[in-house]
Amino acid sequence: MVETLNSKSGIGMTSARTRGRMLERLREQGIRDAVVLAAMGAVPRHLFVDQALESRAYEDTALPIGFGQTISSPYVVARMAELARHGETSAGRDLGRVLEIGLGCGYQASVLARLAREVVSMERVAALVGKTRVRLRELRVNNVKPKHGDGMHGAKDYAPFDAIILAAAFAEVPQELLPQLADGARLVMPLGDSTQILCVVTRNGDSYSEQRLEEVKFVPLLPGVA
Ligand code: SAH
């Protein structure tokens, strides 16, 4: 795996400098949380996409990861992480256990793993779970638990969560997920089908408040497993 070793040592488009430019762009786009920026700087995004796409890994774009799915753009990954930690202010809180729905290639989970004690990540496509589990092991990301299953129902056995993040869009907030939030915790998701809005639901005791933010573009949350 000479190429991988080369890219790990930071040559060319996949170098630390390229990642530094990505961080500059994230700051320009309004990402303020230093902890999130540090996590984005530390995770080698190029190792989560096919080698043919490595040189594009740090562009601000979603890229295909096979099975008709995409790795979310750096901005959207950073934005969701920031919202999970605190919302619009600049100081965030450390997270204990986080639920991600839509593991995909494991990039977002690896970023979240630097902000949380543990990330439980559900994925409906079995082949992606297998492939990503191997990748996470190789990259020594030890606090992500990939789970094969329909994330629409959450992961009751692991609840409560300090944040729930959906990496796939749905027309409504899946109601089964709400009681799985810890008090004060937030759920962040793309809400809608053809037009989607980033949505944050915050739990306060037995009530929930909802905030709608900017427009986003995600693949759909699909029922069942594959
Ligand atoms: N966070 C991922 C983005 C993956 S795209 C990354 O960084 O790569 C969204 C993923 O959600 C896809 O892999 C898709 O298979 C998965 N998905 C869609 N519906 C789902 C469901 N009901 N339960 C679990 N995963 C689902």
PDB file of C-alpha atoms and ligand atoms in Angstrom:
ATOM      1  CA  MET A   1       0.000   0.000   0.000  1.00  0.00           C
ATOM      2  CA  VAL A   2       2.679   2.455  -1.061  1.00  0.00           C
ATOM      3  CA  GLU A   3       0.147   5.095  -2.154  1.00  0.00           C
ATOM      4  CA  THR A   4      -1.591   5.027   1.182  1.00  0.00           C
ATOM      5  CA  LEU A   5       1.692   5.348   3.012  1.00  0.00           C
ATOM      6  CA  ASN A   6       2.620   8.286   0.799  1.00  0.00           C
ATOM      7  CA  SER A   7      -0.669   9.994   1.395  1.00  0.00           C
ATOM      8  CA  LYS A   8      -0.407   9.320   5.124  1.00  0.00           C
ATOM      9  CA  SER A   9       2.983  10.976   5.161  1.00  0.00           C
ATOM     10  CA  GLY A  10       1.344  13.995   3.599  1.00  0.00           C
ATOM     11  CA  ILE A  11       2.446  14.421  -0.010  1.00  0.00           C
ATOM     12  CA  GLY A  12       0.767  16.712  -2.543  1.00  0.00           C
ATOM     13  CA  MET A  13      -2.982  17.281  -2.513  1.00  0.00           C
ATOM     14  CA  THR A  14      -3.430  15.236   0.614  1.00  0.00           C
ATOM     15  CA  SER A  15      -0.829  17.086   2.663  1.00  0.00           C
ATOM     16  CA  ALA A  16      -1.263  18.851   5.967  1.00  0.00           C
ATOM     17  CA  ARG A  17      -1.065  22.122   4.026  1.00  0.00           C
ATOM     18  CA  THR A  18      -4.091  21.176   1.946  1.00  0.00           C
ATOM     19  CA  ARG A  19      -5.951  20.383   5.138  1.00  0.00           C
ATOM     20  CA  GLY A  20      -4.825  23.760   6.493  1.00  0.00           C
ATOM     21  CA  ARG A  21      -6.488  25.448   3.514  1.00  0.00           C
ATOM     22  CA  MET A  22      -9.655  23.520   4.218  1.00  0.00           C
ATOM     23  CA  LEU A  23      -9.612  24.914   7.774  1.00  0.00           C
ATOM     24  CA  GLU A  24      -9.168  28.448   6.438  1.00  0.00           C
ATOM     25  CA  ARG A  25     -12.212  27.954   4.251  1.00  0.00           C
ATOM     26  CA  LEU A  26     -14.251  26.572   7.142  1.00  0.00           C
ATOM     27  CA  ARG A  27     -13.395  29.668   9.200  1.00  0.00           C
ATOM     28  CA  GLU A  28     -14.445  31.903   6.298  1.00  0.00           C
ATOM     29  CA  GLN A  29     -17.694  29.965   6.071  1.00  0.00           C
ATOM     30  CA  GLY A  30     -18.390  30.790   9.720  1.00  0.00           C
ATOM     31  CA  ILE A  31     -17.190  27.760  11.702  1.00  0.00           C
ATOM     32  CA  ARG A  32     -15.967  29.242  15.018  1.00  0.00           C
ATOM     33  CA  ASP A  33     -15.604  26.351  17.448  1.00  0.00           C
ATOM     34  CA  ALA A  34     -11.874  25.745  17.920  1.00  0.00           C
ATOM     35  CA  VAL A  35     -12.456  22.176  19.087  1.00  0.00           C
ATOM     36  CA  VAL A  36     -14.406  21.355  15.918  1.00  0.00           C
ATOM     37  CA  LEU A  37     -11.762  23.017  13.733  1.00  0.00           C
ATOM     38  CA  ALA A  38      -9.029  21.004  15.470  1.00  0.00           C
ATOM     39  CA  ALA A  39     -10.966  17.779  14.862  1.00  0.00           C
ATOM     40  CA  MET A  40     -11.459  18.683  11.188  1.00  0.00           C
ATOM     41  CA  GLY A  41      -7.721  19.353  10.912  1.00  0.00           C
ATOM     42  CA  ALA A  42      -6.816  16.035  12.490  1.00  0.00           C
ATOM     43  CA  VAL A  43      -8.940  13.601  10.464  1.00  0.00           C
ATOM     44  CA  PRO A  44      -7.331  12.589   7.113  1.00  0.00           C
ATOM     45  CA  ARG A  45     -10.383  12.970   4.866  1.00  0.00           C
ATOM     46  CA  HIS A  46      -8.534  11.610   1.806  1.00  0.00           C
ATOM     47  CA  LEU A  47      -8.301   8.177   3.433  1.00  0.00           C
ATOM     48  CA  PHE A  48     -12.099   7.880   3.483  1.00  0.00           C
ATOM     49  CA  VAL A  49     -12.625   8.126  -0.283  1.00  0.00           C
ATOM     50  CA  ASP A  50     -11.461   5.967  -3.191  1.00  0.00           C
ATOM     51  CA  GLN A  51      -7.917   6.628  -4.298  1.00  0.00           C
ATOM     52  CA  ALA A  52      -9.166   8.064  -7.611  1.00  0.00           C
ATOM     53  CA  LEU A  53     -10.890  10.844  -5.640  1.00  0.00           C
ATOM     54  CA  GLU A  54      -8.145  11.457  -3.069  1.00  0.00           C
ATOM     55  CA  SER A  55      -6.961  14.654  -4.714  1.00  0.00           C
ATOM     56  CA  ARG A  56     -10.463  16.123  -4.357  1.00  0.00           C
ATOM     57  CA  ALA A  57     -10.969  15.070  -0.758  1.00  0.00           C
ATOM     58  CA  TYR A  58     -10.381  18.532   0.746  1.00  0.00           C
ATOM     59  CA  GLU A  59     -12.592  20.426  -1.687  1.00  0.00           C
ATOM     60  CA  ASP A  60     -15.803  21.686  -0.172  1.00  0.00           C
ATOM     61  CA  THR A  61     -17.965  19.114  -1.829  1.00  0.00           C
ATOM     62  CA  ALA A  62     -19.771  15.853  -1.214  1.00  0.00           C
ATOM     63  CA  LEU A  63     -18.111  12.887  -2.962  1.00  0.00           C
ATOM     64  CA  PRO A  64     -19.371   9.410  -3.906  1.00  0.00           C
ATOM     65  CA  ILE A  65     -18.463   6.529  -1.564  1.00  0.00           C
ATOM     66  CA  GLY A  66     -20.194   3.725  -3.485  1.00  0.00           C
ATOM     67  CA  PHE A  67     -23.611   2.119  -2.945  1.00  0.00           C
ATOM     68  CA  GLY A  68     -25.197   5.335  -4.285  1.00  0.00           C
ATOM     69  CA  GLN A  69     -24.101   7.195  -1.133  1.00  0.00           C
ATOM     70  CA  THR A  70     -21.935  10.251  -0.522  1.00  0.00           C
ATOM     71  CA  ILE A  71     -19.474  11.552   2.063  1.00  0.00           C
ATOM     72  CA  SER A  72     -20.831  14.902   3.298  1.00  0.00           C
ATOM     73  CA  SER A  73     -18.914  18.104   2.513  1.00  0.00           C
ATOM     74  CA  PRO A  74     -16.400  19.358   5.113  1.00  0.00           C
ATOM     75  CA  TYR A  75     -18.554  22.417   5.852  1.00  0.00           C
ATOM     76  CA  VAL A  76     -21.670  20.425   6.632  1.00  0.00           C
ATOM     77  CA  VAL A  77     -19.754  17.952   8.831  1.00  0.00           C
ATOM     78  CA  ALA A  78     -18.198  20.830  10.790  1.00  0.00           C
ATOM     79  CA  ARG A  79     -21.483  22.729  11.031  1.00  0.00           C
ATOM     80  CA  MET A  80     -23.392  19.735  12.374  1.00  0.00           C
ATOM     81  CA  ALA A  81     -20.653  19.019  14.915  1.00  0.00           C
ATOM     82  CA  GLU A  82     -20.700  22.628  16.062  1.00  0.00           C
ATOM     83  CA  LEU A  83     -24.479  22.577  16.440  1.00  0.00           C
ATOM     84  CA  ALA A  84     -24.339  19.301  18.356  1.00  0.00           C
ATOM     85  CA  ARG A  85     -21.859  20.862  20.777  1.00  0.00           C
ATOM     86  CA  HIS A  86     -23.601  24.145  21.381  1.00  0.00           C
ATOM     87  CA  GLY A  87     -25.385  25.998  18.641  1.00  0.00           C
ATOM     88  CA  GLU A  88     -24.493  29.536  17.733  1.00  0.00           C
ATOM     89  CA  THR A  89     -22.058  30.534  20.489  1.00  0.00           C
ATOM     90  CA  SER A  90     -18.333  29.980  20.359  1.00  0.00           C
ATOM     91  CA  ALA A  91     -17.829  27.765  23.427  1.00  0.00           C
ATOM     92  CA  GLY A  92     -18.968  24.163  23.217  1.00  0.00           C
ATOM     93  CA  ARG A  93     -19.468  21.352  25.675  1.00  0.00           C
ATOM     94  CA  ASP A  94     -17.757  17.979  25.574  1.00  0.00           C
ATOM     95  CA  LEU A  95     -20.034  15.169  24.557  1.00  0.00           C
ATOM     96  CA  GLY A  96     -20.332  11.759  26.186  1.00  0.00           C
ATOM     97  CA  ARG A  97     -22.165   9.326  23.945  1.00  0.00           C
ATOM     98  CA  VAL A  98     -23.313  10.420  20.498  1.00  0.00           C
ATOM     99  CA  LEU A  99     -25.598   8.627  18.040  1.00  0.00           C
ATOM    100  CA  GLU A 100     -24.914   9.070  14.330  1.00  0.00           C
ATOM    101  CA  ILE A 101     -27.418   7.742  11.802  1.00  0.00           C
ATOM    102  CA  GLY A 102     -25.740   7.060   8.461  1.00  0.00           C
ATOM    103  CA  LEU A 103     -22.169   5.825   9.087  1.00  0.00           C
ATOM    104  CA  GLY A 104     -21.306   5.756   5.374  1.00  0.00           C
ATOM    105  CA  CYS A 105     -17.522   5.800   4.968  1.00  0.00           C
ATOM    106  CA  GLY A 106     -16.977   6.772   8.609  1.00  0.00           C
ATOM    107  CA  TYR A 107     -15.570  10.266   8.025  1.00  0.00           C
ATOM    108  CA  GLN A 108     -18.157  12.194  10.007  1.00  0.00           C
ATOM    109  CA  ALA A 109     -18.063   9.552  12.752  1.00  0.00           C
ATOM    110  CA  SER A 110     -14.267   9.983  12.978  1.00  0.00           C
ATOM    111  CA  VAL A 111     -14.656  13.747  13.397  1.00  0.00           C
ATOM    112  CA  LEU A 112     -17.352  13.232  16.044  1.00  0.00           C
ATOM    113  CA  ALA A 113     -15.133  10.664  17.777  1.00  0.00           C
ATOM    114  CA  ARG A 114     -12.754  13.528  18.607  1.00  0.00           C
ATOM    115  CA  LEU A 115     -15.552  15.502  20.251  1.00  0.00           C
ATOM    116  CA  ALA A 116     -17.219  12.682  22.151  1.00  0.00           C
ATOM    117  CA  ARG A 117     -16.309   9.820  24.443  1.00  0.00           C
ATOM    118  CA  GLU A 118     -18.122   7.342  22.227  1.00  0.00           C
ATOM    119  CA  VAL A 119     -19.976   7.401  18.898  1.00  0.00           C
ATOM    120  CA  VAL A 120     -22.578   4.752  18.115  1.00  0.00           C
ATOM    121  CA  SER A 121     -23.161   4.881  14.365  1.00  0.00           C
ATOM    122  CA  MET A 122     -25.975   3.072  12.568  1.00  0.00           C
ATOM    123  CA  GLU A 123     -25.823   2.151   8.886  1.00  0.00           C
ATOM    124  CA  ARG A 124     -28.493   0.311   6.890  1.00  0.00           C
ATOM    125  CA  VAL A 125     -26.124  -1.010   4.160  1.00  0.00           C
ATOM    126  CA  ALA A 126     -24.313  -4.084   5.527  1.00  0.00           C
ATOM    127  CA  ALA A 127     -21.474  -3.888   2.985  1.00  0.00           C
ATOM    128  CA  LEU A 128     -20.675  -0.320   4.065  1.00  0.00           C
ATOM    129  CA  VAL A 129     -20.633  -1.316   7.725  1.00  0.00           C
ATOM    130  CA  GLY A 130     -18.081  -4.052   6.976  1.00  0.00           C
ATOM    131  CA  LYS A 131     -15.839  -1.877   4.839  1.00  0.00           C
ATOM    132  CA  THR A 132     -15.967   1.066   7.227  1.00  0.00           C
ATOM    133  CA  ARG A 133     -15.330  -1.106  10.285  1.00  0.00           C
ATOM    134  CA  VAL A 134     -12.032  -2.226   8.693  1.00  0.00           C
ATOM    135  CA  ARG A 135     -11.089   1.351   7.767  1.00  0.00           C
ATOM    136  CA  LEU A 136     -11.765   2.642  11.292  1.00  0.00           C
ATOM    137  CA  ARG A 137      -9.645  -0.157  12.744  1.00  0.00           C
ATOM    138  CA  GLU A 138      -6.776   0.681  10.360  1.00  0.00           C
ATOM    139  CA  LEU A 139      -6.984   4.344  11.318  1.00  0.00           C
ATOM    140  CA  ARG A 140      -7.147   3.397  15.004  1.00  0.00           C
ATOM    141  CA  VAL A 141     -10.435   5.163  15.585  1.00  0.00           C
ATOM    142  CA  ASN A 142     -11.389   3.054  18.579  1.00  0.00           C
ATOM    143  CA  ASN A 143     -14.382   4.890  20.018  1.00  0.00           C
ATOM    144  CA  VAL A 144     -16.783   4.497  17.091  1.00  0.00           C
ATOM    145  CA  LYS A 145     -19.188   1.545  17.311  1.00  0.00           C
ATOM    146  CA  PRO A 146     -20.550   0.764  13.822  1.00  0.00           C
ATOM    147  CA  LYS A 147     -23.978  -0.935  13.988  1.00  0.00           C
ATOM    148  CA  HIS A 148     -25.878  -2.500  11.116  1.00  0.00           C
ATOM    149  CA  GLY A 149     -29.528  -1.515  11.324  1.00  0.00           C
ATOM    150  CA  ASP A 150     -32.286   0.947  10.502  1.00  0.00           C
ATOM    151  CA  GLY A 151     -31.360   4.112  12.360  1.00  0.00           C
ATOM    152  CA  MET A 152     -34.891   5.460  12.135  1.00  0.00           C
ATOM    153  CA  HIS A 153     -35.561   3.717  15.461  1.00  0.00           C
ATOM    154  CA  GLY A 154     -32.321   4.925  17.029  1.00  0.00           C
ATOM    155  CA  ALA A 155     -30.381   2.680  19.408  1.00  0.00           C
ATOM    156  CA  LYS A 156     -32.431   2.379  22.610  1.00  0.00           C
ATOM    157  CA  ASP A 157     -29.937   0.049  24.262  1.00  0.00           C
ATOM    158  CA  TYR A 158     -27.314   2.813  24.232  1.00  0.00           C
ATOM    159  CA  ALA A 159     -29.562   5.782  25.093  1.00  0.00           C
ATOM    160  CA  PRO A 160     -29.535   8.476  26.408  1.00  0.00           C
ATOM    161  CA  PHE A 161     -27.337  10.353  23.927  1.00  0.00           C
ATOM    162  CA  ASP A 162     -25.661  13.729  24.377  1.00  0.00           C
ATOM    163  CA  ALA A 163     -26.319  14.390  20.695  1.00  0.00           C
ATOM    164  CA  ILE A 164     -28.027  12.631  17.791  1.00  0.00           C
ATOM    165  CA  ILE A 165     -26.891  13.450  14.247  1.00  0.00           C
ATOM    166  CA  LEU A 166     -28.653  12.266  11.102  1.00  0.00           C
ATOM    167  CA  ALA A 167     -26.488  12.143   7.984  1.00  0.00           C
ATOM    168  CA  ALA A 168     -29.517  11.466   5.769  1.00  0.00           C
ATOM    169  CA  ALA A 169     -32.634  13.556   5.150  1.00  0.00           C
ATOM    170  CA  PHE A 170     -36.190  12.797   6.244  1.00  0.00           C
ATOM    171  CA  ALA A 171     -39.464  14.680   5.821  1.00  0.00           C
ATOM    172  CA  GLU A 172     -40.120  14.812   9.564  1.00  0.00           C
ATOM    173  CA  VAL A 173     -38.219  14.427  12.824  1.00  0.00           C
ATOM    174  CA  PRO A 174     -38.324  10.674  13.595  1.00  0.00           C
ATOM    175  CA  GLN A 175     -40.327  10.727  16.829  1.00  0.00           C
ATOM    176  CA  GLU A 176     -38.754   7.556  18.236  1.00  0.00           C
ATOM    177  CA  LEU A 177     -35.420   9.362  18.472  1.00  0.00           C
ATOM    178  CA  LEU A 178     -36.561  12.193  20.756  1.00  0.00           C
ATOM    179  CA  PRO A 179     -36.824  10.236  24.045  1.00  0.00           C
ATOM    180  CA  GLN A 180     -33.320   8.897  23.331  1.00  0.00           C
ATOM    181  CA  LEU A 181     -31.873  12.406  23.827  1.00  0.00           C
ATOM    182  CA  ALA A 182     -30.408  13.245  27.246  1.00  0.00           C
ATOM    183  CA  ASP A 183     -31.911  16.321  28.918  1.00  0.00           C
ATOM    184  CA  GLY A 184     -30.418  19.430  27.289  1.00  0.00           C
ATOM    185  CA  ALA A 185     -29.082  17.424  24.342  1.00  0.00           C
ATOM    186  CA  ARG A 186     -29.722  18.167  20.690  1.00  0.00           C
ATOM    187  CA  LEU A 187     -30.704  16.308  17.579  1.00  0.00           C
ATOM    188  CA  VAL A 188     -29.312  17.736  14.322  1.00  0.00           C
ATOM    189  CA  MET A 189     -30.761  16.638  10.990  1.00  0.00           C
ATOM    190  CA  PRO A 190     -31.565  17.620   7.414  1.00  0.00           C
ATOM    191  CA  LEU A 191     -35.357  18.025   7.333  1.00  0.00           C
ATOM    192  CA  GLY A 192     -37.289  17.684   4.062  1.00  0.00           C
ATOM    193  CA  ASP A 193     -37.053  15.735   0.827  1.00  0.00           C
ATOM    194  CA  SER A 194     -36.246  17.699  -2.338  1.00  0.00           C
ATOM    195  CA  THR A 195     -35.667  20.922  -0.372  1.00  0.00           C
ATOM    196  CA  GLN A 196     -33.955  20.315   2.942  1.00  0.00           C
ATOM    197  CA  ILE A 197     -33.310  22.578   5.925  1.00  0.00           C
ATOM    198  CA  LEU A 198     -30.801  21.904   8.677  1.00  0.00           C
ATOM    199  CA  CYS A 199     -32.896  21.442  11.806  1.00  0.00           C
ATOM    200  CA  VAL A 200     -31.929  21.335  15.501  1.00  0.00           C
ATOM    201  CA  VAL A 201     -34.243  19.897  18.152  1.00  0.00           C
ATOM    202  CA  THR A 202     -33.255  20.562  21.779  1.00  0.00           C
ATOM    203  CA  ARG A 203     -34.675  18.556  24.673  1.00  0.00           C
ATOM    204  CA  ASN A 204     -35.679  20.427  27.822  1.00  0.00           C
ATOM    205  CA  GLY A 205     -37.154  17.895  30.231  1.00  0.00           C
ATOM    206  CA  ASP A 206     -40.248  16.600  28.507  1.00  0.00           C
ATOM    207  CA  SER A 207     -40.503  19.401  25.983  1.00  0.00           C
ATOM    208  CA  TYR A 208     -38.618  19.898  22.749  1.00  0.00           C
ATOM    209  CA  SER A 209     -37.827  23.109  20.894  1.00  0.00           C
ATOM    210  CA  GLU A 210     -37.027  23.246  17.202  1.00  0.00           C
ATOM    211  CA  GLN A 211     -34.788  25.610  15.251  1.00  0.00           C
ATOM    212  CA  ARG A 212     -34.533  25.709  11.461  1.00  0.00           C
ATOM    213  CA  LEU A 213     -31.309  26.964   9.893  1.00  0.00           C
ATOM    214  CA  GLU A 214     -29.823  26.940   6.381  1.00  0.00           C
ATOM    215  CA  GLU A 215     -30.649  24.860   3.320  1.00  0.00           C
ATOM    216  CA  VAL A 216     -28.623  21.649   2.843  1.00  0.00           C
ATOM    217  CA  LYS A 217     -28.473  18.676   0.469  1.00  0.00           C
ATOM    218  CA  PHE A 218     -28.314  15.076   1.756  1.00  0.00           C
ATOM    219  CA  VAL A 219     -29.171  11.616   0.469  1.00  0.00           C
ATOM    220  CA  PRO A 220     -32.520  10.350   1.838  1.00  0.00           C
ATOM    221  CA  LEU A 221     -32.996   8.328   5.010  1.00  0.00           C
ATOM    222  CA  LEU A 222     -34.359   5.006   3.773  1.00  0.00           C
ATOM    223  CA  PRO A 223     -36.388   2.466   5.733  1.00  0.00           C
ATOM    224  CA  GLY A 224     -35.178  -1.045   6.516  1.00  0.00           C
ATOM    225  CA  VAL A 225     -31.757  -2.585   5.901  1.00  0.00           C
ATOM    226  CA  ALA A 226     -29.803  -3.625   2.810  1.00  0.00           C
TER     227      ALA A 226
HETATM  228  N1  SAH B   1     -21.781  10.367   7.656  1.00  0.00           N
HETATM  229  C1  SAH B   1     -21.478   9.741   6.397  1.00  0.00           C
HETATM  230  C2  SAH B   1     -22.419  10.225   5.303  1.00  0.00           C
HETATM  231  C3  SAH B   1     -23.020   9.054   4.620  1.00  0.00           C
HETATM  232  S1  SAH B   1     -24.370   9.399   3.534  1.00  0.00           S
HETATM  233  C4  SAH B   1     -20.024   9.925   5.995  1.00  0.00           C
HETATM  234  O1  SAH B   1     -19.298  10.693   6.620  1.00  0.00           O
HETATM  235  O2  SAH B   1     -19.605   9.262   5.048  1.00  0.00           O
HETATM  236  C5  SAH B   1     -25.734   8.791   4.465  1.00  0.00           C
HETATM  237  C6  SAH B   1     -25.693   7.346   4.884  1.00  0.00           C
HETATM  238  O3  SAH B   1     -26.921   7.071   5.558  1.00  0.00           O
HETATM  239  C7  SAH B   1     -25.606   6.330   3.757  1.00  0.00           C
HETATM  240  O4  SAH B   1     -24.497   5.510   3.954  1.00  0.00           O
HETATM  241  C8  SAH B   1     -26.928   5.557   3.863  1.00  0.00           C
HETATM  242  O5  SAH B   1     -26.797   4.173   3.521  1.00  0.00           O
HETATM  243  C9  SAH B   1     -27.278   5.728   5.332  1.00  0.00           C
HETATM  244  N2  SAH B   1     -28.690   5.558   5.679  1.00  0.00           N
HETATM  245  C10 SAH B   1     -29.789   5.923   4.973  1.00  0.00           C
HETATM  246  N3  SAH B   1     -30.915   5.585   5.625  1.00  0.00           N
HETATM  247  C11 SAH B   1     -30.535   4.995   6.791  1.00  0.00           C
HETATM  248  C12 SAH B   1     -31.239   4.405   7.898  1.00  0.00           C
HETATM  249  N4  SAH B   1     -32.578   4.358   7.963  1.00  0.00           N
HETATM  250  N5  SAH B   1     -30.503   3.886   8.905  1.00  0.00           N
HETATM  251  C13 SAH B   1     -29.149   3.904   8.883  1.00  0.00           C
HETATM  252  N6  SAH B   1     -28.433   4.434   7.866  1.00  0.00           N
HETATM  253  C14 SAH B   1     -29.104   4.968   6.825  1.00  0.00           C
END
